[in-house]
PDB file of N, CA and C in Angstrom:
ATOM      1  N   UNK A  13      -2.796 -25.576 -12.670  1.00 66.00           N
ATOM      2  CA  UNK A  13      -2.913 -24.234 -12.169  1.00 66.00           C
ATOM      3  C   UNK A  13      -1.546 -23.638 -11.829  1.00 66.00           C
ATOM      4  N   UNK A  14      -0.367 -24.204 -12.355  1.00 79.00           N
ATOM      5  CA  UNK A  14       0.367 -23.729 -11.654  1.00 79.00           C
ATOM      6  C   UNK A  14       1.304 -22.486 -12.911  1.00 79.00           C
ATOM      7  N   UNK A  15       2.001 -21.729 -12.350  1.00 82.00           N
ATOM      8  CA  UNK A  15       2.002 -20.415 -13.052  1.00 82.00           C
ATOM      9  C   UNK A  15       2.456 -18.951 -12.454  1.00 82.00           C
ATOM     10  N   UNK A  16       2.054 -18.088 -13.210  1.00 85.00           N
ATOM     11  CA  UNK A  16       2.392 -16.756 -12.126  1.00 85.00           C
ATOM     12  C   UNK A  16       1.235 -15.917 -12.120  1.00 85.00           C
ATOM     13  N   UNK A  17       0.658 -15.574 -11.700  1.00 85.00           N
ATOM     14  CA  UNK A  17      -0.702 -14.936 -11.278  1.00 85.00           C
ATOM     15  C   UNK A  17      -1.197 -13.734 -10.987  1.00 85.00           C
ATOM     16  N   UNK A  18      -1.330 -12.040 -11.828  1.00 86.00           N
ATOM     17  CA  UNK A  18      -1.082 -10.774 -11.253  1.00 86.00           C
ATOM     18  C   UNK A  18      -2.619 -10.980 -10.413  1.00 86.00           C
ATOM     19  N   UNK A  19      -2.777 -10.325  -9.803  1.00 88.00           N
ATOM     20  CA  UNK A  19      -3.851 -10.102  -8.426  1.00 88.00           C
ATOM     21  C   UNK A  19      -4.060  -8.614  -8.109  1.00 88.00           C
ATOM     22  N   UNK A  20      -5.445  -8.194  -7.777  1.00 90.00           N
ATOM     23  CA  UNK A  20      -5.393  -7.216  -7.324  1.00 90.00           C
ATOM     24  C   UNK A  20      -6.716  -6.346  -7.027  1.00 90.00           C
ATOM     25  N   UNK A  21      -6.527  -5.455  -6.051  1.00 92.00           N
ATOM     26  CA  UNK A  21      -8.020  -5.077  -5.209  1.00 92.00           C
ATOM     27  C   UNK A  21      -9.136  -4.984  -6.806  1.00 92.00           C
ATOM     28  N   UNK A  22      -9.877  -3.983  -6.204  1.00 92.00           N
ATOM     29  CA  UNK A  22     -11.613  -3.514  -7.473  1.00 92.00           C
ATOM     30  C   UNK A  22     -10.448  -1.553  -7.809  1.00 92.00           C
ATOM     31  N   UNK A  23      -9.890  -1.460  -6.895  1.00 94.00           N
ATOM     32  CA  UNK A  23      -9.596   0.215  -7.208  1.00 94.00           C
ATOM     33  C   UNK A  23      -7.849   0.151  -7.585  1.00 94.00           C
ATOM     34  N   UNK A  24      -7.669   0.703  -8.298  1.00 92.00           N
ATOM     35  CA  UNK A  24      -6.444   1.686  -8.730  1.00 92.00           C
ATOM     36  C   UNK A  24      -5.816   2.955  -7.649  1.00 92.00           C
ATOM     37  N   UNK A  25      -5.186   3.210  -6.436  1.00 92.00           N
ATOM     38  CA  UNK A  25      -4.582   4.327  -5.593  1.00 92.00           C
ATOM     39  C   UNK A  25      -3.046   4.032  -5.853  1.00 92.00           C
ATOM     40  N   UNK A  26      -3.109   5.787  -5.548  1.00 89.00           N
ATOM     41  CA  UNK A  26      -1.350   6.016  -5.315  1.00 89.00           C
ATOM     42  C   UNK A  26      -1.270   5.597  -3.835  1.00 89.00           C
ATOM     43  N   UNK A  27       0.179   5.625  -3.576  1.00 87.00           N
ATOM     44  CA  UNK A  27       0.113   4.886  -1.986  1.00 87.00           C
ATOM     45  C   UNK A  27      -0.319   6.690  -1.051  1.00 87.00           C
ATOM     46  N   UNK A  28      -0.484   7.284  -1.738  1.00 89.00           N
ATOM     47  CA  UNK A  28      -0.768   8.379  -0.768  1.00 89.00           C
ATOM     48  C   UNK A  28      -2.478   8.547  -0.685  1.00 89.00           C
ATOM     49  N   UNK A  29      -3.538   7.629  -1.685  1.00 94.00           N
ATOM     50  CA  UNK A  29      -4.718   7.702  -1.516  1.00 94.00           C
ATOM     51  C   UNK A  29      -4.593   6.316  -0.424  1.00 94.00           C
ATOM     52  N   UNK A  30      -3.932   5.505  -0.214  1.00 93.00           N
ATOM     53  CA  UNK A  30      -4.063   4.446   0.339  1.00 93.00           C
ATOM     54  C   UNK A  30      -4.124   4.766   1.908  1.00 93.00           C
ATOM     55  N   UNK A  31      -2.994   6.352   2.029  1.00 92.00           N
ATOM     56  CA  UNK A  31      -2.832   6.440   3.653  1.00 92.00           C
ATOM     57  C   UNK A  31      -3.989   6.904   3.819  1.00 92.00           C
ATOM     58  N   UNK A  32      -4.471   7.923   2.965  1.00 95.00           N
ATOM     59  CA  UNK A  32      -5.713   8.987   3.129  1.00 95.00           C
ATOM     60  C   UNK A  32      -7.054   8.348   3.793  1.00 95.00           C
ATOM     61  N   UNK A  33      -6.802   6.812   3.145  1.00 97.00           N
ATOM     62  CA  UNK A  33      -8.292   5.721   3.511  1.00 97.00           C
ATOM     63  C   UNK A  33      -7.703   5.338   4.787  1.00 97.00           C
ATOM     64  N   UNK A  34      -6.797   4.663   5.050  1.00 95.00           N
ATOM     65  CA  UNK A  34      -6.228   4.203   6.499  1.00 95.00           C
ATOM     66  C   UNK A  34      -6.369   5.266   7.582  1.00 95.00           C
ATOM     67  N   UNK A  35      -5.800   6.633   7.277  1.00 96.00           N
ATOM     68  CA  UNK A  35      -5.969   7.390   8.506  1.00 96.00           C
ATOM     69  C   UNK A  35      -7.736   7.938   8.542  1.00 96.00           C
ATOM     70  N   UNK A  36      -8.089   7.989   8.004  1.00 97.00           N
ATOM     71  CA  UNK A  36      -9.503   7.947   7.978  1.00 97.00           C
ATOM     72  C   UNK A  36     -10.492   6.898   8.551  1.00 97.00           C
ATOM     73  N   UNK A  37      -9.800   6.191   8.312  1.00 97.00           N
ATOM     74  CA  UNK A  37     -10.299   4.897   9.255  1.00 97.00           C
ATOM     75  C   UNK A  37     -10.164   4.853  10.761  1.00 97.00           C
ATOM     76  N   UNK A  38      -8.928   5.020  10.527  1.00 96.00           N
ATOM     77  CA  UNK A  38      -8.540   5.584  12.021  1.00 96.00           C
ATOM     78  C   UNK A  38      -8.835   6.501  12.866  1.00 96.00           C
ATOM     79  N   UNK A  39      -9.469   7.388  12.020  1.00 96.00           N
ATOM     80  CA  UNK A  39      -9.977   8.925  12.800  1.00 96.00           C
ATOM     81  C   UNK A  39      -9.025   9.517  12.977  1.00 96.00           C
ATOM     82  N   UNK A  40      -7.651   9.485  12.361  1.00 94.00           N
ATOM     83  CA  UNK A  40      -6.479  10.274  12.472  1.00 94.00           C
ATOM     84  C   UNK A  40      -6.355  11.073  11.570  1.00 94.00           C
ATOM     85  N   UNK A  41      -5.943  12.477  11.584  1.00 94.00           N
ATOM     86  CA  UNK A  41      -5.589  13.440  10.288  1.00 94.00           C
ATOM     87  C   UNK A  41      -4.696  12.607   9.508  1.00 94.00           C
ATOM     88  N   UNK A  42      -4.822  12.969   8.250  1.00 93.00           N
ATOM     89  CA  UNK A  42      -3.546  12.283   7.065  1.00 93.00           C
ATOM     90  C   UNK A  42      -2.695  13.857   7.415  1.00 93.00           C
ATOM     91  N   UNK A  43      -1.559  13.264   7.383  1.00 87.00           N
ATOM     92  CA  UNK A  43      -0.087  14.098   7.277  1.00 87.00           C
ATOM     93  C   UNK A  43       0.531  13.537   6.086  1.00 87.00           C
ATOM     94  N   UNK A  44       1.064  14.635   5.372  1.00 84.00           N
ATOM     95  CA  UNK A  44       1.657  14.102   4.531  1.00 84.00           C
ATOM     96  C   UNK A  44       2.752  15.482   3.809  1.00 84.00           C
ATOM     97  N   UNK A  45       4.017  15.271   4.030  1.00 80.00           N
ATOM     98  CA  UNK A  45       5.279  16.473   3.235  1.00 80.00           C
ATOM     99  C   UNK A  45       5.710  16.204   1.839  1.00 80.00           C
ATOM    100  N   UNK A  46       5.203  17.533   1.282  1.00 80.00           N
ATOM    101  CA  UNK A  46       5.767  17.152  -0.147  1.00 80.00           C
ATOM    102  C   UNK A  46       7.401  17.761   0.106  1.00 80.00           C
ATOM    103  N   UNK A  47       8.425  17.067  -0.912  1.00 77.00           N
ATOM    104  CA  UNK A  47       9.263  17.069  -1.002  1.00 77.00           C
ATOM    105  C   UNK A  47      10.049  17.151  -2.216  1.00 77.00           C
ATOM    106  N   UNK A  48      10.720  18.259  -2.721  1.00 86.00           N
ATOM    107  CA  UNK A  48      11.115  18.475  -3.775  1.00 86.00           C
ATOM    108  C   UNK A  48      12.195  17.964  -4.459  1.00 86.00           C
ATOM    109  N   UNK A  49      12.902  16.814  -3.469  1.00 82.00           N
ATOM    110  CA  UNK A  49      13.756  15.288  -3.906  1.00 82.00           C
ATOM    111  C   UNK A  49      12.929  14.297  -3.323  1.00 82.00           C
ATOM    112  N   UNK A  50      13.539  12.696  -3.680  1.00 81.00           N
ATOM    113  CA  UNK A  50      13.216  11.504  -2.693  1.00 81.00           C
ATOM    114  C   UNK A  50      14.612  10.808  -2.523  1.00 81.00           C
ATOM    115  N   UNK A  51      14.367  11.103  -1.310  1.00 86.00           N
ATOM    116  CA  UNK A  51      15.832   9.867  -0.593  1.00 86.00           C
ATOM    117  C   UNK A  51      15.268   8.484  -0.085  1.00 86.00           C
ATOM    118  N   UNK A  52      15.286   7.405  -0.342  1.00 85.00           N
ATOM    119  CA  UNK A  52      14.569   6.397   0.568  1.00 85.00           C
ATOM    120  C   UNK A  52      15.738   6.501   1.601  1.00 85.00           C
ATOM    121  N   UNK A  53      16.566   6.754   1.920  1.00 87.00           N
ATOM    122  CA  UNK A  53      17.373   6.356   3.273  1.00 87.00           C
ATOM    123  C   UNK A  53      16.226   7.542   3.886  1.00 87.00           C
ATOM    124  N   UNK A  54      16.436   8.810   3.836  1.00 87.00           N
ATOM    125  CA  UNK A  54      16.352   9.671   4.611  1.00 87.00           C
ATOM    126  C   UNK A  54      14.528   8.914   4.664  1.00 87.00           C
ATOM    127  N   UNK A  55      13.667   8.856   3.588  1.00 87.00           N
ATOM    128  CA  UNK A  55      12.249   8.351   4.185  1.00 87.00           C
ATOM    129  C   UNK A  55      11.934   7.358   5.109  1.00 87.00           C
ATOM    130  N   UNK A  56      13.380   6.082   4.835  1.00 89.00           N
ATOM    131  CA  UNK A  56      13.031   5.417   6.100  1.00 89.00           C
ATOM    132  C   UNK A  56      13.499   5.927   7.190  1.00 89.00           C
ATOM    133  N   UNK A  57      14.554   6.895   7.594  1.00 90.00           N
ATOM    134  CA  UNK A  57      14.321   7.533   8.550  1.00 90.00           C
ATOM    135  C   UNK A  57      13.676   7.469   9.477  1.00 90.00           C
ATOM    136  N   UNK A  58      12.953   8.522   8.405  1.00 88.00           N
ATOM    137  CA  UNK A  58      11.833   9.670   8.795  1.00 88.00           C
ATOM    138  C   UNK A  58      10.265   8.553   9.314  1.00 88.00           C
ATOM    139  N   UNK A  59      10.532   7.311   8.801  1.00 87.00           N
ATOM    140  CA  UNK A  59       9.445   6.480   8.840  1.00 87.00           C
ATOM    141  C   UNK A  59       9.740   5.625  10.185  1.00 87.00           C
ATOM    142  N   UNK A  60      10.979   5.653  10.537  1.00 91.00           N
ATOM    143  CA  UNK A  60      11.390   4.600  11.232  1.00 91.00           C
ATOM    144  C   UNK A  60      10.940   5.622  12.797  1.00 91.00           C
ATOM    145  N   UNK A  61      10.950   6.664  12.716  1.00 91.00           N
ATOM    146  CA  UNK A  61      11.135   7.882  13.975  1.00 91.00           C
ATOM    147  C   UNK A  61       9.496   7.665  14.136  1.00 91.00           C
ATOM    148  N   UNK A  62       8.678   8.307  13.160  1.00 86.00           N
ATOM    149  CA  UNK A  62       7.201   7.825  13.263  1.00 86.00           C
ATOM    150  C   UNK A  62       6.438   7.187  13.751  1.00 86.00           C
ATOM    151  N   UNK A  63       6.950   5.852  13.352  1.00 85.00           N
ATOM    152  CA  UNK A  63       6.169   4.318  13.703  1.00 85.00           C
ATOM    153  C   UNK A  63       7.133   3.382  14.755  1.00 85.00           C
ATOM    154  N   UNK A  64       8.011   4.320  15.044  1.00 88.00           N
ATOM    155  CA  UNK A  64       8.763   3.348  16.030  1.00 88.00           C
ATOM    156  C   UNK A  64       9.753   1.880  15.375  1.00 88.00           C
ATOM    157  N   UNK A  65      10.092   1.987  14.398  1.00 90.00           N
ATOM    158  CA  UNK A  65      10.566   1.050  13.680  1.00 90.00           C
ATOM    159  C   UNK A  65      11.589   0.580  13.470  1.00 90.00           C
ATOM    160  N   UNK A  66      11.881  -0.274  12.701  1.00 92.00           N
ATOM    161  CA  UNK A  66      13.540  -0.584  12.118  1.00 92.00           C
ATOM    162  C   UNK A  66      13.745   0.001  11.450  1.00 92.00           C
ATOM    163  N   UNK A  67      14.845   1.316  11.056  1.00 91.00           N
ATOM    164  CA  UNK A  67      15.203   2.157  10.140  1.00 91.00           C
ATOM    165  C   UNK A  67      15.335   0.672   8.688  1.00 91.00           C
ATOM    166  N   UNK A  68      16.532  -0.228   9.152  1.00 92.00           N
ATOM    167  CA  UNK A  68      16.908  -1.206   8.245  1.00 92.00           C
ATOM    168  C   UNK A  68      15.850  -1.898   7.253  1.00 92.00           C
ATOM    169  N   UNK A  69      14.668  -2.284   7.871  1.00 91.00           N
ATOM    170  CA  UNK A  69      13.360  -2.892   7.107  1.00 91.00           C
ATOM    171  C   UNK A  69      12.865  -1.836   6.711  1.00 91.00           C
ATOM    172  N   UNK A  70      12.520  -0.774   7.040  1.00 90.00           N
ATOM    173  CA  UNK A  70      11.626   0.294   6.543  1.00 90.00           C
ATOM    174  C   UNK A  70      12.371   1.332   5.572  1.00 90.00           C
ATOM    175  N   UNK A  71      13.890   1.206   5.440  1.00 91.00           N
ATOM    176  CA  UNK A  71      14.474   1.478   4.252  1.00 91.00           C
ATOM    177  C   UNK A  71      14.341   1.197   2.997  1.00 91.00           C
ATOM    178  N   UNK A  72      14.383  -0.333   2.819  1.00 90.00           N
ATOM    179  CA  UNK A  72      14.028  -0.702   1.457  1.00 90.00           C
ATOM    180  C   UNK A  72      12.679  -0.927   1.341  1.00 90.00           C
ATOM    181  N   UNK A  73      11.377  -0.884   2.389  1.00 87.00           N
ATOM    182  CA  UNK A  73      10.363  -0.398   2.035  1.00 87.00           C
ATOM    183  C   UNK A  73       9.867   0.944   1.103  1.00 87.00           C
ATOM    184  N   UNK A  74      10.806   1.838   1.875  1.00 87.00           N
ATOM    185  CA  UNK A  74      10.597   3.199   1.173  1.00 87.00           C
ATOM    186  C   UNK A  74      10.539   3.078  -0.290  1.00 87.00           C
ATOM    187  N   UNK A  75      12.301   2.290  -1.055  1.00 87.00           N
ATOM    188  CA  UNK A  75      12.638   2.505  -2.017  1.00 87.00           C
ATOM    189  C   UNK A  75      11.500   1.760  -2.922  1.00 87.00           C
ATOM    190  N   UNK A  76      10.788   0.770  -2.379  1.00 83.00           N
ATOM    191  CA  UNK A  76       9.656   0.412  -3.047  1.00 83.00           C
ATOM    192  C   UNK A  76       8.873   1.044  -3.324  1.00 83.00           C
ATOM    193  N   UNK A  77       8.317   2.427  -2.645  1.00 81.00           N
ATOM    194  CA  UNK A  77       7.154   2.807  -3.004  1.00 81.00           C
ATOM    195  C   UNK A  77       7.622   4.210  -4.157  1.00 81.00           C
ATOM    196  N   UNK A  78       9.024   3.609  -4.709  1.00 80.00           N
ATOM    197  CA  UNK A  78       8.660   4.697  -5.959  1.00 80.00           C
ATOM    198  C   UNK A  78       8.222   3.824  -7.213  1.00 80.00           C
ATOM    199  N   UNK A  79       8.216   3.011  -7.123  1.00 80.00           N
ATOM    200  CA  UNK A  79       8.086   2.266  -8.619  1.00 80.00           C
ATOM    201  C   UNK A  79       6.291   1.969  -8.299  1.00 80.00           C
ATOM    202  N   UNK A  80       5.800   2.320  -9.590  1.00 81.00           N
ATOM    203  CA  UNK A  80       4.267   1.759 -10.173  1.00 81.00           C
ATOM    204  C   UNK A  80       4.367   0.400 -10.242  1.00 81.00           C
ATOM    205  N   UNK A  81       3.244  -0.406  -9.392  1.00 83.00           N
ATOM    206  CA  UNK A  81       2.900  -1.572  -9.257  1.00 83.00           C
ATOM    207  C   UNK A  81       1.337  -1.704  -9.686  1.00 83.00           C
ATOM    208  N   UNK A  82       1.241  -1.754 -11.072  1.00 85.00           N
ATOM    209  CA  UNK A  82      -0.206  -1.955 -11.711  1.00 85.00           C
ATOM    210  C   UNK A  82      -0.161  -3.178 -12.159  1.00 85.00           C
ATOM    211  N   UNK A  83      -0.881  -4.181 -11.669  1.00 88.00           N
ATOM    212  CA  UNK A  83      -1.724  -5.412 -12.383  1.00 88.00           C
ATOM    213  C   UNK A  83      -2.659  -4.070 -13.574  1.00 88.00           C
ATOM    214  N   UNK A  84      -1.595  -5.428 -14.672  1.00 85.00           N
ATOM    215  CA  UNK A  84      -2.262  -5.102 -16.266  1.00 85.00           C
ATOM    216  C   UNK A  84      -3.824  -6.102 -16.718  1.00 85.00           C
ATOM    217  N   UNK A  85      -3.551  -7.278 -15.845  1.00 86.00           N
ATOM    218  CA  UNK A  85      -4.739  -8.119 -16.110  1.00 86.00           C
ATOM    219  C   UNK A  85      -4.633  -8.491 -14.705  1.00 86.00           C
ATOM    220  N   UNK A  86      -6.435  -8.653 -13.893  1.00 88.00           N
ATOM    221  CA  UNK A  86      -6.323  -9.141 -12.565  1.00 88.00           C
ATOM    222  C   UNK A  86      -6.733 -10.224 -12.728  1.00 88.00           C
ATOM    223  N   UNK A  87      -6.153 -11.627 -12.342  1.00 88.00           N
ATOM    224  CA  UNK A  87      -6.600 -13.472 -12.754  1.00 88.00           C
ATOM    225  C   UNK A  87      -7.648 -13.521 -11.560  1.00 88.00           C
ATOM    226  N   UNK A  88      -7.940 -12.955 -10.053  1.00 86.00           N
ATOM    227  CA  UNK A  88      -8.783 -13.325  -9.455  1.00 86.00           C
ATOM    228  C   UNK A  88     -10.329 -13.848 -10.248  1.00 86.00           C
ATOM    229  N   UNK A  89     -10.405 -12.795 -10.946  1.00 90.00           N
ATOM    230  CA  UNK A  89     -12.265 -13.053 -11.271  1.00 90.00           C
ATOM    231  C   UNK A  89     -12.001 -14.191 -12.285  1.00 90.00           C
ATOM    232  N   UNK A  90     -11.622 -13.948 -13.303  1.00 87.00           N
ATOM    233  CA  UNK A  90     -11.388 -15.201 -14.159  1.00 87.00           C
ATOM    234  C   UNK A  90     -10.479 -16.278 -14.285  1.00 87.00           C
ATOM    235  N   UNK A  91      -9.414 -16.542 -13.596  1.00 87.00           N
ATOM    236  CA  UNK A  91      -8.953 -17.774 -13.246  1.00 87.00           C
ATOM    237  C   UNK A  91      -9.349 -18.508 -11.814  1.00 87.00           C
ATOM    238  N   UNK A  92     -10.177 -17.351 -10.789  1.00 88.00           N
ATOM    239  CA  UNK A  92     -10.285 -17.858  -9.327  1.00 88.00           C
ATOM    240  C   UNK A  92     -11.722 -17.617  -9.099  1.00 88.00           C
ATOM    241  N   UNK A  93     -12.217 -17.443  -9.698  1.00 91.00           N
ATOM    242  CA  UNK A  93     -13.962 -16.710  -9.583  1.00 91.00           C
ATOM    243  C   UNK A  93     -14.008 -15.829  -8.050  1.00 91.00           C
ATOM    244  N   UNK A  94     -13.093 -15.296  -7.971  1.00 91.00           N
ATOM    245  CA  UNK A  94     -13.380 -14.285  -6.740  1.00 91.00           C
ATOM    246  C   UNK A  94     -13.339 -12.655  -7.020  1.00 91.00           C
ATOM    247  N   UNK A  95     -14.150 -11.947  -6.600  1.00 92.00           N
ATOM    248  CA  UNK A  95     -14.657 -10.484  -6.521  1.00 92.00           C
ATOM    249  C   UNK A  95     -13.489  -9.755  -6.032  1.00 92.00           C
ATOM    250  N   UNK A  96     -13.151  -8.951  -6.816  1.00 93.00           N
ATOM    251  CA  UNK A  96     -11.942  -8.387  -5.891  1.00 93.00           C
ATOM    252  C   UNK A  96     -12.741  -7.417  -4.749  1.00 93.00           C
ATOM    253  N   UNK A  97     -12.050  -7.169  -3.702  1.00 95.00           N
ATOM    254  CA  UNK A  97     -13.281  -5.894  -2.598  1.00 95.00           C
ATOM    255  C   UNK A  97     -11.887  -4.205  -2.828  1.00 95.00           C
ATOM    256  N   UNK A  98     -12.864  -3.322  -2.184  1.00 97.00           N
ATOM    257  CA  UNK A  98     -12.104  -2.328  -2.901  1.00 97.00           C
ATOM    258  C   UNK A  98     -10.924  -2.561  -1.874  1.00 97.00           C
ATOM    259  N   UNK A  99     -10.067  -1.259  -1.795  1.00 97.00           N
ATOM    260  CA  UNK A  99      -8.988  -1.130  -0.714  1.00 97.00           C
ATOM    261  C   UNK A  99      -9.499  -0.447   0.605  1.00 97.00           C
ATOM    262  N   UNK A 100     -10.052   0.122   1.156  1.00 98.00           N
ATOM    263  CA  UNK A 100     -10.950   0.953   1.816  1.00 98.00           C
ATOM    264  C   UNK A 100     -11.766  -0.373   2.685  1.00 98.00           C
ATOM    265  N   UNK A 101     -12.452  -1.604   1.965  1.00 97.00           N
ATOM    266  CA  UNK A 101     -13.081  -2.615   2.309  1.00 97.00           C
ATOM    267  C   UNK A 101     -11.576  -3.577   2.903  1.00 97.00           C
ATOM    268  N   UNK A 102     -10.650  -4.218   2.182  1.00 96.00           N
ATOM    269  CA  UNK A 102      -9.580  -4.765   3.165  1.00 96.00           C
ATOM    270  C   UNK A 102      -9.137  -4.031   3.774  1.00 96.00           C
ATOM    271  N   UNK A 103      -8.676  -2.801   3.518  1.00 97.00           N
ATOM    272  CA  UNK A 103      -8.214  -2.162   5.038  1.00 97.00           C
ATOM    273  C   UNK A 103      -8.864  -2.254   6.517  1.00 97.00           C
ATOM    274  N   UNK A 104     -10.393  -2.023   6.062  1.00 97.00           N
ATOM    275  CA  UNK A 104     -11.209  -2.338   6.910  1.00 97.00           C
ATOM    276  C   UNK A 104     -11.142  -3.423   7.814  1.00 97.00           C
ATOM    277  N   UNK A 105     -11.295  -4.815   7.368  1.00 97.00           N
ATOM    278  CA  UNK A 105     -11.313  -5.942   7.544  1.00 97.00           C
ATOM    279  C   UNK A 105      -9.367  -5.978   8.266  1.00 97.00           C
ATOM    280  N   UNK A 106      -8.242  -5.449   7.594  1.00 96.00           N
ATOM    281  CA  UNK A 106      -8.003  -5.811   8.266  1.00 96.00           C
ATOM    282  C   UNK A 106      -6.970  -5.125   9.672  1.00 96.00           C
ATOM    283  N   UNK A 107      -7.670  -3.862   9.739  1.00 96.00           N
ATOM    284  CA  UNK A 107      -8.195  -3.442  11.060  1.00 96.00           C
ATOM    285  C   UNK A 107      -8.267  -3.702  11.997  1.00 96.00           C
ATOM    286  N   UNK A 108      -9.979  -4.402  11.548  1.00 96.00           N
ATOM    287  CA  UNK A 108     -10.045  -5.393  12.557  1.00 96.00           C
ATOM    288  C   UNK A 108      -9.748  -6.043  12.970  1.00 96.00           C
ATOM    289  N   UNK A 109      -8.744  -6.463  12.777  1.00 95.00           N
ATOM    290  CA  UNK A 109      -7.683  -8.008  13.408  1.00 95.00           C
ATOM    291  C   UNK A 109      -6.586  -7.266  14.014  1.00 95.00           C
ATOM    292  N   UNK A 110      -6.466  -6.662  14.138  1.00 88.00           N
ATOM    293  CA  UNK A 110      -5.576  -5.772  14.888  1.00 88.00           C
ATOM    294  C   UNK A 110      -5.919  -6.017  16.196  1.00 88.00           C
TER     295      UNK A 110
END
């Protein structure tokens, strides 16, 4: 079994359908600024002021969320026999552990 393995929920979201389910969960309005450049310095910022954060970690977070991260084939169901659950369902779950 050993190898490299793509993985991944039952749904396909941009990370901006991802907040839309989280703050919804939350019972919080989604906020969200469109912006007619992207700086990741200035987003982690802007992220770090928000959430109370490390500008430094939440910098090169930012720069991550411009690149598309699509599993082309997901190995869960057929190399692991497991169901993927949607994103909306782990968010849920893990929520709750919060």
């Amino acid at each position: 079994m050993p190898g490299r393995y793509d993985i991944a929920g039952a749904d396909t979201l941009t990370y901006e359908e991802m907040t839309e389910v989280i703050a919804d969960l939350l019972g919080q309005p989604h906020r969200s600024v469109p912006l007619p450049f992207s700086s990741s310095r200035l987003e982690g910022a802007a992220a770090a002021l928000v959430a109370d954060g490390d500008r430094d970690l939440l910098t090169p977070l930012m720069e991550g969320l411009h690149a598309d991260i699509l599993v082309r084939e997901n190995m869960l169901p057929t190399r692991f026999g497991i169901s993927p659950m949607t994103f909306r369902e782990a968010a849920e779950r893990a929520l709750q552990r919060l």
